[in-house]
mmCIF file of C-alpha atoms and ligand atoms in Angstrom:
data_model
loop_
_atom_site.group_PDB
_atom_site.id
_atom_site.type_symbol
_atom_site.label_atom_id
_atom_site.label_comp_id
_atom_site.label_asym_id
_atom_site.label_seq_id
_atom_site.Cartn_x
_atom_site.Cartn_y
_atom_site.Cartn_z
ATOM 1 C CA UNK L 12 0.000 0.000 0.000
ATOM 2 C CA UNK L 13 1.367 3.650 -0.433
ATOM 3 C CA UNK L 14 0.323 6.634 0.550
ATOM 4 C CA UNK L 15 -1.424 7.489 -2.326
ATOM 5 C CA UNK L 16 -3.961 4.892 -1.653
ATOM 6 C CA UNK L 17 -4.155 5.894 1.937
ATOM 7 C CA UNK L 18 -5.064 9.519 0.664
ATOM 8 C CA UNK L 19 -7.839 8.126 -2.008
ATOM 9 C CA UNK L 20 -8.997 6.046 1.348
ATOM 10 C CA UNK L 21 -9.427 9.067 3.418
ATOM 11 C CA UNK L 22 -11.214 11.078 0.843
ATOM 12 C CA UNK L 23 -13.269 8.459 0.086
ATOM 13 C CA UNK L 24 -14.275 7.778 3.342
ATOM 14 C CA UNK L 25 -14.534 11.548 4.037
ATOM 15 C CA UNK L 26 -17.042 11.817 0.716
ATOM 16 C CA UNK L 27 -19.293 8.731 2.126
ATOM 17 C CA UNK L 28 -19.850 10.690 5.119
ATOM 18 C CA UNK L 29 -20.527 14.044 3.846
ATOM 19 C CA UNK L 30 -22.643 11.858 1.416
ATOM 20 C CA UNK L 31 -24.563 10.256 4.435
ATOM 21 C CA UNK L 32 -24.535 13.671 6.888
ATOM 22 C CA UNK L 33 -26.235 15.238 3.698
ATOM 23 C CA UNK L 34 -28.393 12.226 3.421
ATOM 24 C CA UNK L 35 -29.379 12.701 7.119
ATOM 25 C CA UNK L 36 -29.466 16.203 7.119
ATOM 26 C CA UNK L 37 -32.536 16.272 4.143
ATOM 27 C CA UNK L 38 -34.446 12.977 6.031
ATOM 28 C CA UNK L 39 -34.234 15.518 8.896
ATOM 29 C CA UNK L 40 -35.347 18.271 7.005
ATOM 30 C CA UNK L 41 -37.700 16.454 5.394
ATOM 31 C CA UNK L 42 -39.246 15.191 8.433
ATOM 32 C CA UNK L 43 -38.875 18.226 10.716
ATOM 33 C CA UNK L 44 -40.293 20.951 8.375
ATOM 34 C CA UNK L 45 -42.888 22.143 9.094
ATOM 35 C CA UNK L 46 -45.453 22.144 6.728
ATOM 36 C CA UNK L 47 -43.818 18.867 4.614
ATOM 37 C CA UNK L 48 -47.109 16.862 4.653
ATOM 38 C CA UNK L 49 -49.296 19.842 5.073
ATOM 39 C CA UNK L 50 -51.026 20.405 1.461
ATOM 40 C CA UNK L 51 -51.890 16.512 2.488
ATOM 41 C CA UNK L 52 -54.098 17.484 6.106
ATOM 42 C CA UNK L 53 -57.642 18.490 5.808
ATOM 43 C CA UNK L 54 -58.311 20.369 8.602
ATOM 44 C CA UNK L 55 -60.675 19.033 10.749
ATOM 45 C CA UNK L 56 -63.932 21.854 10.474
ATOM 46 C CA UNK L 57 -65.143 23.317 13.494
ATOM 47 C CA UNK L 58 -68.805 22.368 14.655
ATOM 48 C CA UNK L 59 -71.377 23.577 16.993
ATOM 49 C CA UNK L 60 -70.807 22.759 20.559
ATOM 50 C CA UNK L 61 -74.463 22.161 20.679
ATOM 51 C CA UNK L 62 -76.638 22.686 23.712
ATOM 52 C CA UNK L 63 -75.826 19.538 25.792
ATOM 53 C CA UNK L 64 -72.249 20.048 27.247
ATOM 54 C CA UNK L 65 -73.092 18.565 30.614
ATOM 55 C CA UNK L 66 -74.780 21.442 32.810
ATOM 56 C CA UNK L 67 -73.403 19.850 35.611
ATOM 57 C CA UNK L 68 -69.686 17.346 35.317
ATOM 58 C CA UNK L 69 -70.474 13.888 36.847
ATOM 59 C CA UNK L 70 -67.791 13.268 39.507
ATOM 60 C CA UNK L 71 -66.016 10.868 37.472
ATOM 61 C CA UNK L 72 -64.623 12.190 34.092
ATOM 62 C CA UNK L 73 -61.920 9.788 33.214
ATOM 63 C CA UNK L 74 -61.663 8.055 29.879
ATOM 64 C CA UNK L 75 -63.781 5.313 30.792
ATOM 65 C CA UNK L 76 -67.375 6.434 29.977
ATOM 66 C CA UNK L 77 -68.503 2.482 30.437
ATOM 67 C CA UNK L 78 -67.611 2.366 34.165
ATOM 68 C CA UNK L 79 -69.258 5.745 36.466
ATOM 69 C CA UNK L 80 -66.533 5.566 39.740
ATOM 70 C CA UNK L 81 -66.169 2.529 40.964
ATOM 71 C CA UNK L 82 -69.565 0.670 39.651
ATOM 72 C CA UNK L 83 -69.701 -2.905 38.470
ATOM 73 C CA UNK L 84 -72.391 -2.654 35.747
ATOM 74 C CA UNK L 85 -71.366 -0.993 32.417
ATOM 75 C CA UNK L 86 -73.273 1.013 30.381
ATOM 76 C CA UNK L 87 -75.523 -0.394 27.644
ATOM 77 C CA UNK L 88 -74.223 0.049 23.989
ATOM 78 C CA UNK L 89 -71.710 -1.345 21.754
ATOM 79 C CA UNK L 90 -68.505 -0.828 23.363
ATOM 80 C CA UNK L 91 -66.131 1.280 20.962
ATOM 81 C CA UNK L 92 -62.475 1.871 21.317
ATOM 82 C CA UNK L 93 -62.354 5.610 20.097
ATOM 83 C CA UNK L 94 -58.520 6.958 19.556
ATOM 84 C CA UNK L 95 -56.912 9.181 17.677
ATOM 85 C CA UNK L 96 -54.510 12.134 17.673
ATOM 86 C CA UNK L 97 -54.863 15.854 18.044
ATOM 87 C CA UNK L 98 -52.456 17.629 15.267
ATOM 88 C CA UNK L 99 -51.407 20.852 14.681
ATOM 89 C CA UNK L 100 -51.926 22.267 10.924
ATOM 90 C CA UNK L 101 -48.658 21.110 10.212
ATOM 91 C CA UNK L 102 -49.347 16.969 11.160
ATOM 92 C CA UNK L 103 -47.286 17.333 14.753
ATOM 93 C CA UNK L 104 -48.748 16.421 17.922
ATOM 94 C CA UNK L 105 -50.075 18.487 20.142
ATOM 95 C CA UNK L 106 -49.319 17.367 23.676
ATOM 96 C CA UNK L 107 -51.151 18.855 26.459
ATOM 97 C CA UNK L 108 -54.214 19.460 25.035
ATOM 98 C CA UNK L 109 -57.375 18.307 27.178
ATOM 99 C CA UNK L 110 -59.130 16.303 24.900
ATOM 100 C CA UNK L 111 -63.040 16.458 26.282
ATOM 101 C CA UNK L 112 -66.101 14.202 24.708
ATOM 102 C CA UNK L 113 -69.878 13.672 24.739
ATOM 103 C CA UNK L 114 -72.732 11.698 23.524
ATOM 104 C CA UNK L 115 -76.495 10.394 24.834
ATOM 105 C CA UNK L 116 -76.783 7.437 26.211
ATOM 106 C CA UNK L 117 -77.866 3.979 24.350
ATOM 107 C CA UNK L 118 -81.525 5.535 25.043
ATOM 108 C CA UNK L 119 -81.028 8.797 23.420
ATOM 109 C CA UNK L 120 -80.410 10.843 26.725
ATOM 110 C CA UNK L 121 -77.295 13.645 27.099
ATOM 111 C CA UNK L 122 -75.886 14.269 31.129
ATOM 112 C CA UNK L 123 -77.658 17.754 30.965
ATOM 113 C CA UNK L 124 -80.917 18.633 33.067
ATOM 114 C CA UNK L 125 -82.687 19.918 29.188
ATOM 115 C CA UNK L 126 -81.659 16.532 27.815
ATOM 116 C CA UNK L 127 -85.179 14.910 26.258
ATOM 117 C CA UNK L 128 -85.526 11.086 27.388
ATOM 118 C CA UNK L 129 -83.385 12.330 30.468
ATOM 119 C CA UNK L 130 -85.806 10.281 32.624
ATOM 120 C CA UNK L 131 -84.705 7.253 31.061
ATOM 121 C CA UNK L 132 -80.650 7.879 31.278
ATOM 122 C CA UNK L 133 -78.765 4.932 31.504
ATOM 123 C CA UNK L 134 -77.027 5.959 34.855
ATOM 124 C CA UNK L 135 -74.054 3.674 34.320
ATOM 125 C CA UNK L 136 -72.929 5.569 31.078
ATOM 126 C CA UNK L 137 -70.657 8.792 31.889
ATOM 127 C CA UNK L 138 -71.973 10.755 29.259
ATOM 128 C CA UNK L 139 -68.862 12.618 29.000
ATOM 129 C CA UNK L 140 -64.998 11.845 29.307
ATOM 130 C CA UNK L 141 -61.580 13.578 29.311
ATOM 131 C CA UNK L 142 -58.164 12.684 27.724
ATOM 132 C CA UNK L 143 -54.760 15.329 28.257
ATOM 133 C CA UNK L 144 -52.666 14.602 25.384
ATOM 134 C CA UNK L 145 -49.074 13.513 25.711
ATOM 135 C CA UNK L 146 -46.064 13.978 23.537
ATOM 136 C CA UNK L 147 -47.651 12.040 20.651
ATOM 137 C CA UNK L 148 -50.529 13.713 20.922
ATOM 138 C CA UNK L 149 -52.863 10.642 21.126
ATOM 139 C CA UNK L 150 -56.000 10.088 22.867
ATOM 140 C CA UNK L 151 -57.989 7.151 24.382
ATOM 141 C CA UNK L 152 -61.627 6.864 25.149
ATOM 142 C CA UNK L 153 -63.450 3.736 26.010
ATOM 143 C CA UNK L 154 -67.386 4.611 25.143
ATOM 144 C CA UNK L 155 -69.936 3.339 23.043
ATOM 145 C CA UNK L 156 -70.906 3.279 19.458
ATOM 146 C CA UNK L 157 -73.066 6.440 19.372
ATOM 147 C CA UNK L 158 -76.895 6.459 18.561
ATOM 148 C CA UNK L 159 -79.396 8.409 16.943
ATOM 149 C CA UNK L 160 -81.911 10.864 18.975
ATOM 150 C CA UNK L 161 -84.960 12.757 17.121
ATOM 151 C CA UNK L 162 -83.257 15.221 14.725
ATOM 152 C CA UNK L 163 -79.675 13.859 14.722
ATOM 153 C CA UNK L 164 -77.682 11.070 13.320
ATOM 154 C CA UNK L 165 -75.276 9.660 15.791
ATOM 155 C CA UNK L 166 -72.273 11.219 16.438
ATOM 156 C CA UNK L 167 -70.199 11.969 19.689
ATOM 157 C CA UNK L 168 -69.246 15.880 21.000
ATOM 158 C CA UNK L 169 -65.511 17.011 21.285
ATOM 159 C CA UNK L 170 -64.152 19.750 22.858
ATOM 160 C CA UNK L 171 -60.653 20.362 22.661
ATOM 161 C CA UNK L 172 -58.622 22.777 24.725
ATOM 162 C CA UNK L 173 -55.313 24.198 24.276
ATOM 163 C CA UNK L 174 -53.029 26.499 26.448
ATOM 164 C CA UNK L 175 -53.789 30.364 24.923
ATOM 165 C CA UNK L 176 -56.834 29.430 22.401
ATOM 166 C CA UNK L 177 -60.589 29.427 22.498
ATOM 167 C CA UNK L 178 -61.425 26.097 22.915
ATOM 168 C CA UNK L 179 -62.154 24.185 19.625
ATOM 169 C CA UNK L 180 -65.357 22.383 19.331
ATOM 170 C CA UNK L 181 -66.335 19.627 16.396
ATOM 171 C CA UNK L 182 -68.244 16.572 16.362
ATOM 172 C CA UNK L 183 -67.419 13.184 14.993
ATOM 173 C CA UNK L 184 -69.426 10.924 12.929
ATOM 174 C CA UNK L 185 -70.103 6.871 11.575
ATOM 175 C CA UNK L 186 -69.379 5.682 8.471
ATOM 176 C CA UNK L 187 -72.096 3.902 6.687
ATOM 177 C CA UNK L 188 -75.025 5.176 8.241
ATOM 178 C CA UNK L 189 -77.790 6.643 6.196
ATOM 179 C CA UNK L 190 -79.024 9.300 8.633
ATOM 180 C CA UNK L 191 -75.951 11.760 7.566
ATOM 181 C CA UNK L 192 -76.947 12.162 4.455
ATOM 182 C CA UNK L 193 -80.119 14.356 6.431
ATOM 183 C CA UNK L 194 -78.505 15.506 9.268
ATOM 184 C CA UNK L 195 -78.850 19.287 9.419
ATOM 185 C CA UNK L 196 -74.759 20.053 11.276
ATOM 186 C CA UNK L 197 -73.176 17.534 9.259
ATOM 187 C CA UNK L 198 -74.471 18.609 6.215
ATOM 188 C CA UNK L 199 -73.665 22.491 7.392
ATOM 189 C CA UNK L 200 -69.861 21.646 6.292
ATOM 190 C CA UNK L 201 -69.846 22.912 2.803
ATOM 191 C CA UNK L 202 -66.480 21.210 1.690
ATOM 192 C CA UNK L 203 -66.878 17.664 0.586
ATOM 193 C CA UNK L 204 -63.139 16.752 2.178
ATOM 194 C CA UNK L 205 -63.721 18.475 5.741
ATOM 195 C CA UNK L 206 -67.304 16.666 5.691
ATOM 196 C CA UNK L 207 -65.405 13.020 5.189
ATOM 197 C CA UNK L 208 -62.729 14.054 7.597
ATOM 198 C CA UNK L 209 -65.276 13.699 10.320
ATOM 199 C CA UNK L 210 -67.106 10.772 8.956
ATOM 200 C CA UNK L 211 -65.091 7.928 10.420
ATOM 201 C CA UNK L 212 -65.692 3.651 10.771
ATOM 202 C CA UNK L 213 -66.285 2.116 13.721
ATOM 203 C CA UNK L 214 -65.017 -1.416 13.025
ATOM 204 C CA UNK L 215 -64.649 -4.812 14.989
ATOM 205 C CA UNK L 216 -62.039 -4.585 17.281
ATOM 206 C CA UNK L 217 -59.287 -7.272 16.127
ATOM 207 C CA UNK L 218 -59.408 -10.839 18.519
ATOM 208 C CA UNK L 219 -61.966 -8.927 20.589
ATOM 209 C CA UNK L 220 -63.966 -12.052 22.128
ATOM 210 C CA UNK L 221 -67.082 -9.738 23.221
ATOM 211 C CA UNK L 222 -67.506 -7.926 19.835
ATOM 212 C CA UNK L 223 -65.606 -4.525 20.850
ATOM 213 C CA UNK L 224 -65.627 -2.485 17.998
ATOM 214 C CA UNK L 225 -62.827 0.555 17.422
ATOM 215 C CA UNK L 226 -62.594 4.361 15.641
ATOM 216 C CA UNK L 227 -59.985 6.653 15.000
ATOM 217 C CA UNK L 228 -60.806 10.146 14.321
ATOM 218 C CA UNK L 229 -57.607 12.192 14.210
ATOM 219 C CA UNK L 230 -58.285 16.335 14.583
ATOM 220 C CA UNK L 231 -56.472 18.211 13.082
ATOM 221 C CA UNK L 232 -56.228 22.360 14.642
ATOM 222 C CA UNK L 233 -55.901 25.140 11.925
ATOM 223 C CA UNK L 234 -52.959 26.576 14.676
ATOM 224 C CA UNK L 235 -50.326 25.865 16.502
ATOM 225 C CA UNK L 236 -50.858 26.015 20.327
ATOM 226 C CA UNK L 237 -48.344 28.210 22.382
ATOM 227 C CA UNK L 238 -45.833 25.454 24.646
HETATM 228 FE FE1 LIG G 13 -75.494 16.183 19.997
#
């Protein structure tokens, strides 16, 4: 070996990393700017809140709308595994945001006092549930497939709050059934792409022995939250 070969070595090993820090340094870029995947997010539209946040918050308001505190008996419904992640405009999580839903019961009946059919509330559902966000910006409920009440087609509340904004209210609705073609709020979102982006299936839960079925509605926030 001479020394001339020992120079080509170096250079070439020199090139094959400035080849790969390159490499790296456009993945990174590529993956870190904001606004890379962007022209692909719909944002998710803003809905009503409606009238029937709960009037008054049941003492329990974890993530488990099945189980109220420490009962035994579930509530009645399809039991639904509903996830998904809160994004910025530019697809990155948002963590701390508190992630708030709610729905009537399997009889048709919201946790508010003006709720019709309130009489006949299923007192083991929770009506309503919160979720703060970590660092990937995921959420968790455990809830039930949501049913129709006289002027609606099913679909389940959300609230979502972040530090510095007005809170950001939308709604999120099941795939396949017929009753959104007529429902008045879902219909009220003029873009055919923001109208899907709600729209989401509720599907059998993989290996679930007692028929569990799971949705994933990501939203996605026209801002950025302040850290
Ligand atoms: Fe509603």
């Amino acid at each position: 070996m001479n020394a001339e070969l020992f120079a080509d070595g170096d250079a070439g090993l020199a090139r094959r990393r400035r080849f790969l820090r390159t490499s790296m340094a456009t993945a990174a870029m590529f993956f870190l700017t904001p606004g890379a995947f962007a022209e692909e997010l719909v944002k998710t539209p803003r809905q009503t809140e409606g009238p029937f946040y709960p009037d008054k918050l049941p003492l329990d308001t974890d993530n488990d709308l099945l189980i109220v505190n420490d009962g035994i008996t579930p509530a009645v419904g399809e039991v639904t595994w509903l996830s998904g992640r809160i994004l910025d405009a530019n697809g990155n999580p948002i963590r701390n945001a508190l992630v708030e839903i709610w729905q009537v019961d399997s009889k048709g009946a919201y946790l508010h006092s003006g709720s019709s059919n309130r009489q006949q509330r299923d007192a083991n559902f929770q009506g309503f549930g919160r979720f703060h966000t970590g660092s990937s910006g995921e959420y968790l409920f455990r809830t039930i497939k949501p049913v129709a009440y006289p002027g609606r087609t099913p679909h389940i509340h959300y609230a979502v709050k972040t530090k510095g904004r007005e809170k950001f209210t939308t709604q999120c609705y099941v795939k396949g059934e017929e009753r959104n073609e007529k429902d008045g709020v879902l219909r009220g979102i003029k873009d055919p792409k923001a109208r899907e982006s709600v729209i989401v299936p509720f599907e059998p839960l993989k290996d679930s022995k007692i028929g569990e079925l799971a949705a994933r509605f990501d939203i996605v926030l026209g801002f950025t939250p302040e850290a």
